[in-house]
Amino acid sequence: MNSDNFPPDSPDLSVVVPHFNQPQQLAHVLENLLGQKSVRLEVLVVDDASEQPCDAVVAAFQGRGLCVSLLRQPERRYTLAARLRGMGEAHGRWLAFMDADDGICSPTAYAQAVKAADAAQTDILHFITLADKEGQRRSWNNAMPFHNATLRGEEIFRTWLAADCRAHSVWNKLYSRSLYQRLLSLDHHLPIFRIDYFYLTAHFLLLAQTYTPCDIAVYLYTPPAGTHLEKAAAR
């Protein structure tokens, strides 16, 4: 659980954002993060050797006061490597993932999530994240919590398997620093290009000591219209 001792100026939350050829969409998500209140954020944008660089976008938000860093991959390594790279540079008590084309439900969403995670002293806080553009919640079976009560130890992974590995998305959860550090200590050199979210979720749930669901709405999901080649390429 999240019982580590942290320097007083440590970020409450590190948000890792993989990026590939979506600078306009990235500006939107950084605007959302800039608007978050009552939470100390650290944002890590990991650019996967884009042909459309995002340097100017990141610099603009740095100038507006957002604590955001740009990490560049020297060559295309796809989303799993980008998430792991950002995780390795994170300093937050909690970790979250966002994609470059999605958003956040409200200016206090992450503050509420961090407060709930601190109160629960859990390794994983799994929140109901899906909302439409008007902020109305809606269900998506593969994103919703797979259990309605706190789980501990081996029962976390067993319950997930029994639920047909539902809720395998990485972006609708907070992860404790002790958990994401344990995951980073493993060897991750598999050539995974498309199922990075499933790979990471399986590891997080296998390594976690405590899992806690909650009903906070955080994540604003934007389904791609038609064939979204850049998002597909990033995977």
mmCIF file of C-alpha atoms in Angstrom:
data_model
loop_
_atom_site.group_PDB
_atom_site.id
_atom_site.type_symbol
_atom_site.label_atom_id
_atom_site.label_comp_id
_atom_site.label_asym_id
_atom_site.label_seq_id
_atom_site.Cartn_x
_atom_site.Cartn_y
_atom_site.Cartn_z
ATOM 1 C CA MET A 1 0.000 0.000 0.000
ATOM 2 C CA ASN A 2 0.977 3.638 -0.311
ATOM 3 C CA SER A 3 2.832 3.983 3.000
ATOM 4 C CA ASP A 4 6.118 5.404 1.673
ATOM 5 C CA ASN A 5 7.653 8.521 3.179
ATOM 6 C CA PHE A 6 7.779 11.346 0.638
ATOM 7 C CA PRO A 7 9.501 14.735 0.609
ATOM 8 C CA PRO A 8 6.956 17.467 1.385
ATOM 9 C CA ASP A 9 7.214 18.879 -2.155
ATOM 10 C CA SER A 10 6.532 15.545 -3.893
ATOM 11 C CA PRO A 11 3.734 15.624 -6.501
ATOM 12 C CA ASP A 12 0.452 14.142 -5.375
ATOM 13 C CA LEU A 13 0.018 12.595 -8.802
ATOM 14 C CA SER A 14 2.158 11.825 -11.836
ATOM 15 C CA VAL A 15 0.222 11.626 -15.114
ATOM 16 C CA VAL A 16 1.921 9.815 -18.009
ATOM 17 C CA VAL A 17 0.718 10.796 -21.500
ATOM 18 C CA PRO A 18 2.093 8.864 -24.509
ATOM 19 C CA HIS A 19 2.155 10.956 -27.679
ATOM 20 C CA PHE A 20 2.487 10.144 -31.369
ATOM 21 C CA ASN A 21 1.568 12.652 -34.087
ATOM 22 C CA GLN A 22 -1.344 14.238 -32.167
ATOM 23 C CA PRO A 23 -0.085 17.704 -31.082
ATOM 24 C CA GLN A 24 -3.523 19.349 -31.287
ATOM 25 C CA GLN A 25 -5.152 16.631 -29.215
ATOM 26 C CA LEU A 26 -2.248 16.790 -26.755
ATOM 27 C CA ALA A 27 -2.898 20.515 -26.269
ATOM 28 C CA HIS A 28 -6.479 19.666 -25.282
ATOM 29 C CA VAL A 29 -5.495 17.140 -22.621
ATOM 30 C CA LEU A 30 -2.792 19.457 -21.237
ATOM 31 C CA GLU A 31 -5.425 22.197 -20.997
ATOM 32 C CA ASN A 32 -7.525 19.806 -18.926
ATOM 33 C CA LEU A 33 -4.563 19.030 -16.673
ATOM 34 C CA LEU A 34 -3.674 22.697 -16.284
ATOM 35 C CA GLY A 35 -7.212 23.287 -15.030
ATOM 36 C CA GLN A 36 -6.998 20.702 -12.248
ATOM 37 C CA LYS A 37 -7.392 22.298 -8.805
ATOM 38 C CA SER A 38 -6.270 21.359 -5.287
ATOM 39 C CA VAL A 39 -3.783 18.705 -6.428
ATOM 40 C CA ARG A 40 -0.035 18.853 -7.106
ATOM 41 C CA LEU A 41 0.403 17.393 -10.585
ATOM 42 C CA GLU A 42 3.452 16.245 -12.486
ATOM 43 C CA VAL A 43 2.783 15.521 -16.177
ATOM 44 C CA LEU A 44 5.157 13.421 -18.276
ATOM 45 C CA VAL A 45 4.589 13.516 -22.038
ATOM 46 C CA VAL A 46 6.458 10.705 -23.780
ATOM 47 C CA ASP A 47 6.845 11.415 -27.494
ATOM 48 C CA ASP A 48 7.350 8.237 -29.518
ATOM 49 C CA ALA A 49 9.577 9.693 -32.272
ATOM 50 C CA SER A 50 6.712 11.624 -33.879
ATOM 51 C CA GLU A 51 6.871 13.154 -37.336
ATOM 52 C CA GLN A 52 4.645 15.886 -35.870
ATOM 53 C CA PRO A 53 6.619 16.984 -32.794
ATOM 54 C CA CYS A 54 4.934 18.374 -29.719
ATOM 55 C CA ASP A 55 7.810 20.506 -28.383
ATOM 56 C CA ALA A 56 5.991 23.811 -28.930
ATOM 57 C CA VAL A 57 2.807 22.519 -27.303
ATOM 58 C CA VAL A 58 4.640 21.322 -24.192
ATOM 59 C CA ALA A 59 6.707 24.532 -23.993
ATOM 60 C CA ALA A 60 3.538 26.641 -24.175
ATOM 61 C CA PHE A 61 2.029 24.850 -21.179
ATOM 62 C CA GLN A 62 5.275 25.037 -19.246
ATOM 63 C CA GLY A 63 5.069 28.789 -19.778
ATOM 64 C CA ARG A 64 1.544 28.790 -18.362
ATOM 65 C CA GLY A 65 2.672 27.089 -15.169
ATOM 66 C CA LEU A 66 1.895 23.410 -15.784
ATOM 67 C CA CYS A 67 4.533 21.078 -14.335
ATOM 68 C CA VAL A 68 5.047 19.116 -17.556
ATOM 69 C CA SER A 69 8.143 17.410 -18.936
ATOM 70 C CA LEU A 70 8.764 16.122 -22.453
ATOM 71 C CA LEU A 71 10.552 12.793 -22.784
ATOM 72 C CA ARG A 72 11.589 11.789 -26.296
ATOM 73 C CA GLN A 73 12.001 8.235 -27.465
ATOM 74 C CA PRO A 74 15.014 7.997 -29.833
ATOM 75 C CA GLU A 75 13.025 5.713 -32.161
ATOM 76 C CA ARG A 76 9.513 4.289 -32.443
ATOM 77 C CA ARG A 77 9.005 1.941 -29.520
ATOM 78 C CA TYR A 78 5.199 2.120 -29.210
ATOM 79 C CA THR A 79 2.910 2.728 -26.285
ATOM 80 C CA LEU A 80 4.045 0.134 -23.738
ATOM 81 C CA ALA A 81 7.608 1.464 -23.874
ATOM 82 C CA ALA A 82 6.286 5.033 -23.623
ATOM 83 C CA ARG A 83 4.215 4.248 -20.544
ATOM 84 C CA LEU A 84 7.142 2.461 -18.899
ATOM 85 C CA ARG A 85 9.490 5.356 -19.727
ATOM 86 C CA GLY A 86 7.129 7.856 -18.128
ATOM 87 C CA MET A 87 6.627 5.598 -15.132
ATOM 88 C CA GLY A 88 10.379 5.400 -14.643
ATOM 89 C CA GLU A 89 10.637 9.205 -14.483
ATOM 90 C CA ALA A 90 7.611 9.702 -12.197
ATOM 91 C CA HIS A 91 7.911 11.081 -8.665
ATOM 92 C CA GLY A 92 4.265 11.171 -7.618
ATOM 93 C CA ARG A 93 2.699 9.430 -4.648
ATOM 94 C CA TRP A 94 0.147 8.198 -7.165
ATOM 95 C CA LEU A 95 0.353 7.423 -10.872
ATOM 96 C CA ALA A 96 -2.257 7.812 -13.625
ATOM 97 C CA PHE A 97 -2.266 7.376 -17.397
ATOM 98 C CA MET A 98 -4.031 9.450 -20.014
ATOM 99 C CA ASP A 99 -4.055 9.264 -23.799
ATOM 100 C CA ALA A 100 -3.360 12.395 -25.804
ATOM 101 C CA ASP A 101 -6.918 12.619 -27.171
ATOM 102 C CA ASP A 102 -8.985 12.241 -24.012
ATOM 103 C CA GLY A 103 -10.005 14.503 -21.126
ATOM 104 C CA ILE A 104 -11.033 14.880 -17.494
ATOM 105 C CA CYS A 105 -14.574 15.209 -16.198
ATOM 106 C CA SER A 106 -14.130 18.203 -13.888
ATOM 107 C CA PRO A 107 -11.471 20.580 -12.492
ATOM 108 C CA THR A 108 -11.501 18.711 -9.166
ATOM 109 C CA ALA A 109 -11.635 15.147 -10.517
ATOM 110 C CA TYR A 110 -8.025 14.213 -9.795
ATOM 111 C CA ALA A 111 -8.064 15.971 -6.412
ATOM 112 C CA GLN A 112 -11.078 13.871 -5.435
ATOM 113 C CA ALA A 113 -9.394 10.696 -6.680
ATOM 114 C CA VAL A 114 -6.151 11.378 -4.796
ATOM 115 C CA LYS A 115 -8.082 12.166 -1.612
ATOM 116 C CA ALA A 116 -10.009 8.890 -1.930
ATOM 117 C CA ALA A 117 -6.825 6.919 -2.641
ATOM 118 C CA ASP A 118 -5.066 8.445 0.374
ATOM 119 C CA ALA A 119 -8.041 7.612 2.595
ATOM 120 C CA ALA A 120 -8.215 4.028 1.334
ATOM 121 C CA GLN A 121 -4.442 3.471 1.603
ATOM 122 C CA THR A 122 -4.735 1.117 -1.345
ATOM 123 C CA ASP A 123 -2.433 0.041 -4.158
ATOM 124 C CA ILE A 124 -5.088 0.518 -6.866
ATOM 125 C CA LEU A 125 -8.023 2.893 -6.810
ATOM 126 C CA HIS A 126 -10.393 1.979 -9.655
ATOM 127 C CA PHE A 127 -12.877 4.713 -10.474
ATOM 128 C CA ILE A 128 -15.905 4.946 -12.743
ATOM 129 C CA THR A 129 -14.403 7.099 -15.436
ATOM 130 C CA LEU A 130 -16.504 7.138 -18.532
ATOM 131 C CA ALA A 131 -18.577 10.239 -19.206
ATOM 132 C CA ASP A 132 -19.878 11.855 -22.363
ATOM 133 C CA LYS A 133 -19.166 15.432 -23.486
ATOM 134 C CA GLU A 134 -21.961 16.735 -21.256
ATOM 135 C CA GLY A 135 -20.434 15.016 -18.234
ATOM 136 C CA GLN A 136 -23.110 12.321 -17.987
ATOM 137 C CA ARG A 137 -21.805 8.952 -16.834
ATOM 138 C CA ARG A 138 -22.307 5.933 -18.991
ATOM 139 C CA SER A 139 -21.336 2.297 -18.644
ATOM 140 C CA TRP A 140 -18.724 0.472 -20.627
ATOM 141 C CA ASN A 141 -18.345 -3.093 -19.462
ATOM 142 C CA ASN A 142 -14.614 -3.370 -20.121
ATOM 143 C CA ALA A 143 -13.819 -0.188 -18.175
ATOM 144 C CA MET A 144 -16.041 -0.512 -15.108
ATOM 145 C CA PRO A 145 -14.742 -2.005 -11.833
ATOM 146 C CA PHE A 146 -14.741 -5.796 -11.836
ATOM 147 C CA HIS A 147 -15.618 -6.006 -8.129
ATOM 148 C CA ASN A 148 -17.751 -3.851 -5.829
ATOM 149 C CA ALA A 149 -15.668 -4.188 -2.670
ATOM 150 C CA THR A 150 -12.056 -4.013 -1.529
ATOM 151 C CA LEU A 151 -9.931 -6.998 -2.543
ATOM 152 C CA ARG A 152 -6.614 -8.094 -1.050
ATOM 153 C CA GLY A 153 -3.656 -10.197 -2.074
ATOM 154 C CA GLU A 154 -4.151 -13.070 -4.481
ATOM 155 C CA GLU A 155 -7.927 -12.590 -4.581
ATOM 156 C CA ILE A 156 -7.387 -9.450 -6.723
ATOM 157 C CA PHE A 157 -5.947 -11.307 -9.689
ATOM 158 C CA ARG A 158 -8.192 -14.350 -9.201
ATOM 159 C CA THR A 159 -11.303 -12.163 -9.184
ATOM 160 C CA TRP A 160 -10.157 -10.387 -12.346
ATOM 161 C CA LEU A 161 -9.637 -13.737 -14.116
ATOM 162 C CA ALA A 162 -13.047 -14.955 -12.954
ATOM 163 C CA ALA A 163 -14.573 -11.780 -14.439
ATOM 164 C CA ASP A 164 -13.103 -12.654 -17.863
ATOM 165 C CA CYS A 165 -10.354 -10.038 -17.442
ATOM 166 C CA ARG A 166 -12.884 -7.212 -17.625
ATOM 167 C CA ALA A 167 -11.755 -3.671 -16.718
ATOM 168 C CA HIS A 168 -8.365 -4.099 -18.360
ATOM 169 C CA SER A 169 -7.881 -0.424 -19.264
ATOM 170 C CA VAL A 170 -4.999 1.353 -17.515
ATOM 171 C CA TRP A 171 -6.370 4.917 -17.650
ATOM 172 C CA ASN A 172 -9.251 4.571 -15.169
ATOM 173 C CA LYS A 173 -7.160 3.775 -12.107
ATOM 174 C CA LEU A 174 -4.670 5.349 -9.725
ATOM 175 C CA TYR A 175 -1.607 3.307 -8.761
ATOM 176 C CA SER A 176 0.457 3.753 -5.601
ATOM 177 C CA ARG A 177 4.126 4.585 -5.917
ATOM 178 C CA SER A 178 5.113 1.361 -4.159
ATOM 179 C CA LEU A 179 3.094 -0.590 -6.748
ATOM 180 C CA TYR A 180 4.419 1.113 -9.861
ATOM 181 C CA GLN A 181 7.962 0.843 -8.509
ATOM 182 C CA ARG A 182 7.468 -2.913 -8.058
ATOM 183 C CA LEU A 183 6.276 -3.189 -11.640
ATOM 184 C CA LEU A 184 9.292 -1.234 -12.896
ATOM 185 C CA SER A 185 11.633 -3.663 -11.154
ATOM 186 C CA LEU A 186 10.551 -6.432 -13.554
ATOM 187 C CA ASP A 187 12.014 -7.118 -16.979
ATOM 188 C CA HIS A 188 9.811 -5.634 -19.731
ATOM 189 C CA HIS A 189 11.406 -6.355 -23.096
ATOM 190 C CA LEU A 190 8.545 -8.031 -24.944
ATOM 191 C CA PRO A 191 7.773 -6.577 -28.414
ATOM 192 C CA ILE A 192 4.213 -5.516 -27.531
ATOM 193 C CA PHE A 193 2.620 -2.960 -29.847
ATOM 194 C CA ARG A 194 -1.148 -3.216 -29.428
ATOM 195 C CA ILE A 195 -2.207 -4.749 -26.086
ATOM 196 C CA ASP A 196 -0.076 -2.603 -23.779
ATOM 197 C CA TYR A 197 -3.057 -1.751 -21.551
ATOM 198 C CA PHE A 198 -3.873 -5.436 -20.998
ATOM 199 C CA TYR A 199 -0.223 -6.274 -20.306
ATOM 200 C CA LEU A 200 0.157 -3.512 -17.717
ATOM 201 C CA THR A 201 -3.187 -4.153 -16.034
ATOM 202 C CA ALA A 202 -2.354 -7.840 -15.598
ATOM 203 C CA HIS A 203 0.952 -6.949 -13.956
ATOM 204 C CA PHE A 204 -0.554 -4.260 -11.726
ATOM 205 C CA LEU A 205 -3.323 -6.575 -10.495
ATOM 206 C CA LEU A 206 -0.925 -9.463 -9.947
ATOM 207 C CA LEU A 207 1.477 -7.302 -7.899
ATOM 208 C CA ALA A 208 -1.091 -5.265 -5.953
ATOM 209 C CA GLN A 209 -1.748 -5.948 -2.292
ATOM 210 C CA THR A 210 -5.020 -4.010 -2.145
ATOM 211 C CA TYR A 211 -7.626 -3.055 -4.766
ATOM 212 C CA THR A 212 -10.390 -0.515 -4.033
ATOM 213 C CA PRO A 213 -13.250 0.506 -6.367
ATOM 214 C CA CYS A 214 -14.938 3.894 -6.030
ATOM 215 C CA ASP A 215 -17.625 5.872 -7.848
ATOM 216 C CA ILE A 216 -15.654 9.044 -8.644
ATOM 217 C CA ALA A 217 -15.970 10.100 -12.278
ATOM 218 C CA VAL A 218 -12.559 11.192 -13.573
ATOM 219 C CA TYR A 219 -11.953 10.171 -17.144
ATOM 220 C CA LEU A 220 -13.707 11.702 -20.147
ATOM 221 C CA TYR A 221 -13.448 9.169 -22.941
ATOM 222 C CA THR A 222 -13.636 10.339 -26.526
ATOM 223 C CA PRO A 223 -14.297 7.479 -28.968
ATOM 224 C CA PRO A 224 -12.346 7.912 -32.209
ATOM 225 C CA ALA A 225 -14.487 8.853 -35.186
ATOM 226 C CA GLY A 226 -13.995 6.408 -38.030
ATOM 227 C CA THR A 227 -10.489 5.020 -38.538
ATOM 228 C CA HIS A 228 -8.127 6.800 -36.200
ATOM 229 C CA LEU A 229 -4.813 5.979 -37.839
ATOM 230 C CA GLU A 230 -2.560 7.935 -35.512
ATOM 231 C CA LYS A 231 -4.043 6.425 -32.384
ATOM 232 C CA ALA A 232 -3.819 2.970 -33.915
ATOM 233 C CA ALA A 233 -0.213 3.645 -34.914
ATOM 234 C CA ALA A 234 0.647 4.695 -31.382
ATOM 235 C CA ARG A 235 -0.328 1.246 -30.223
#
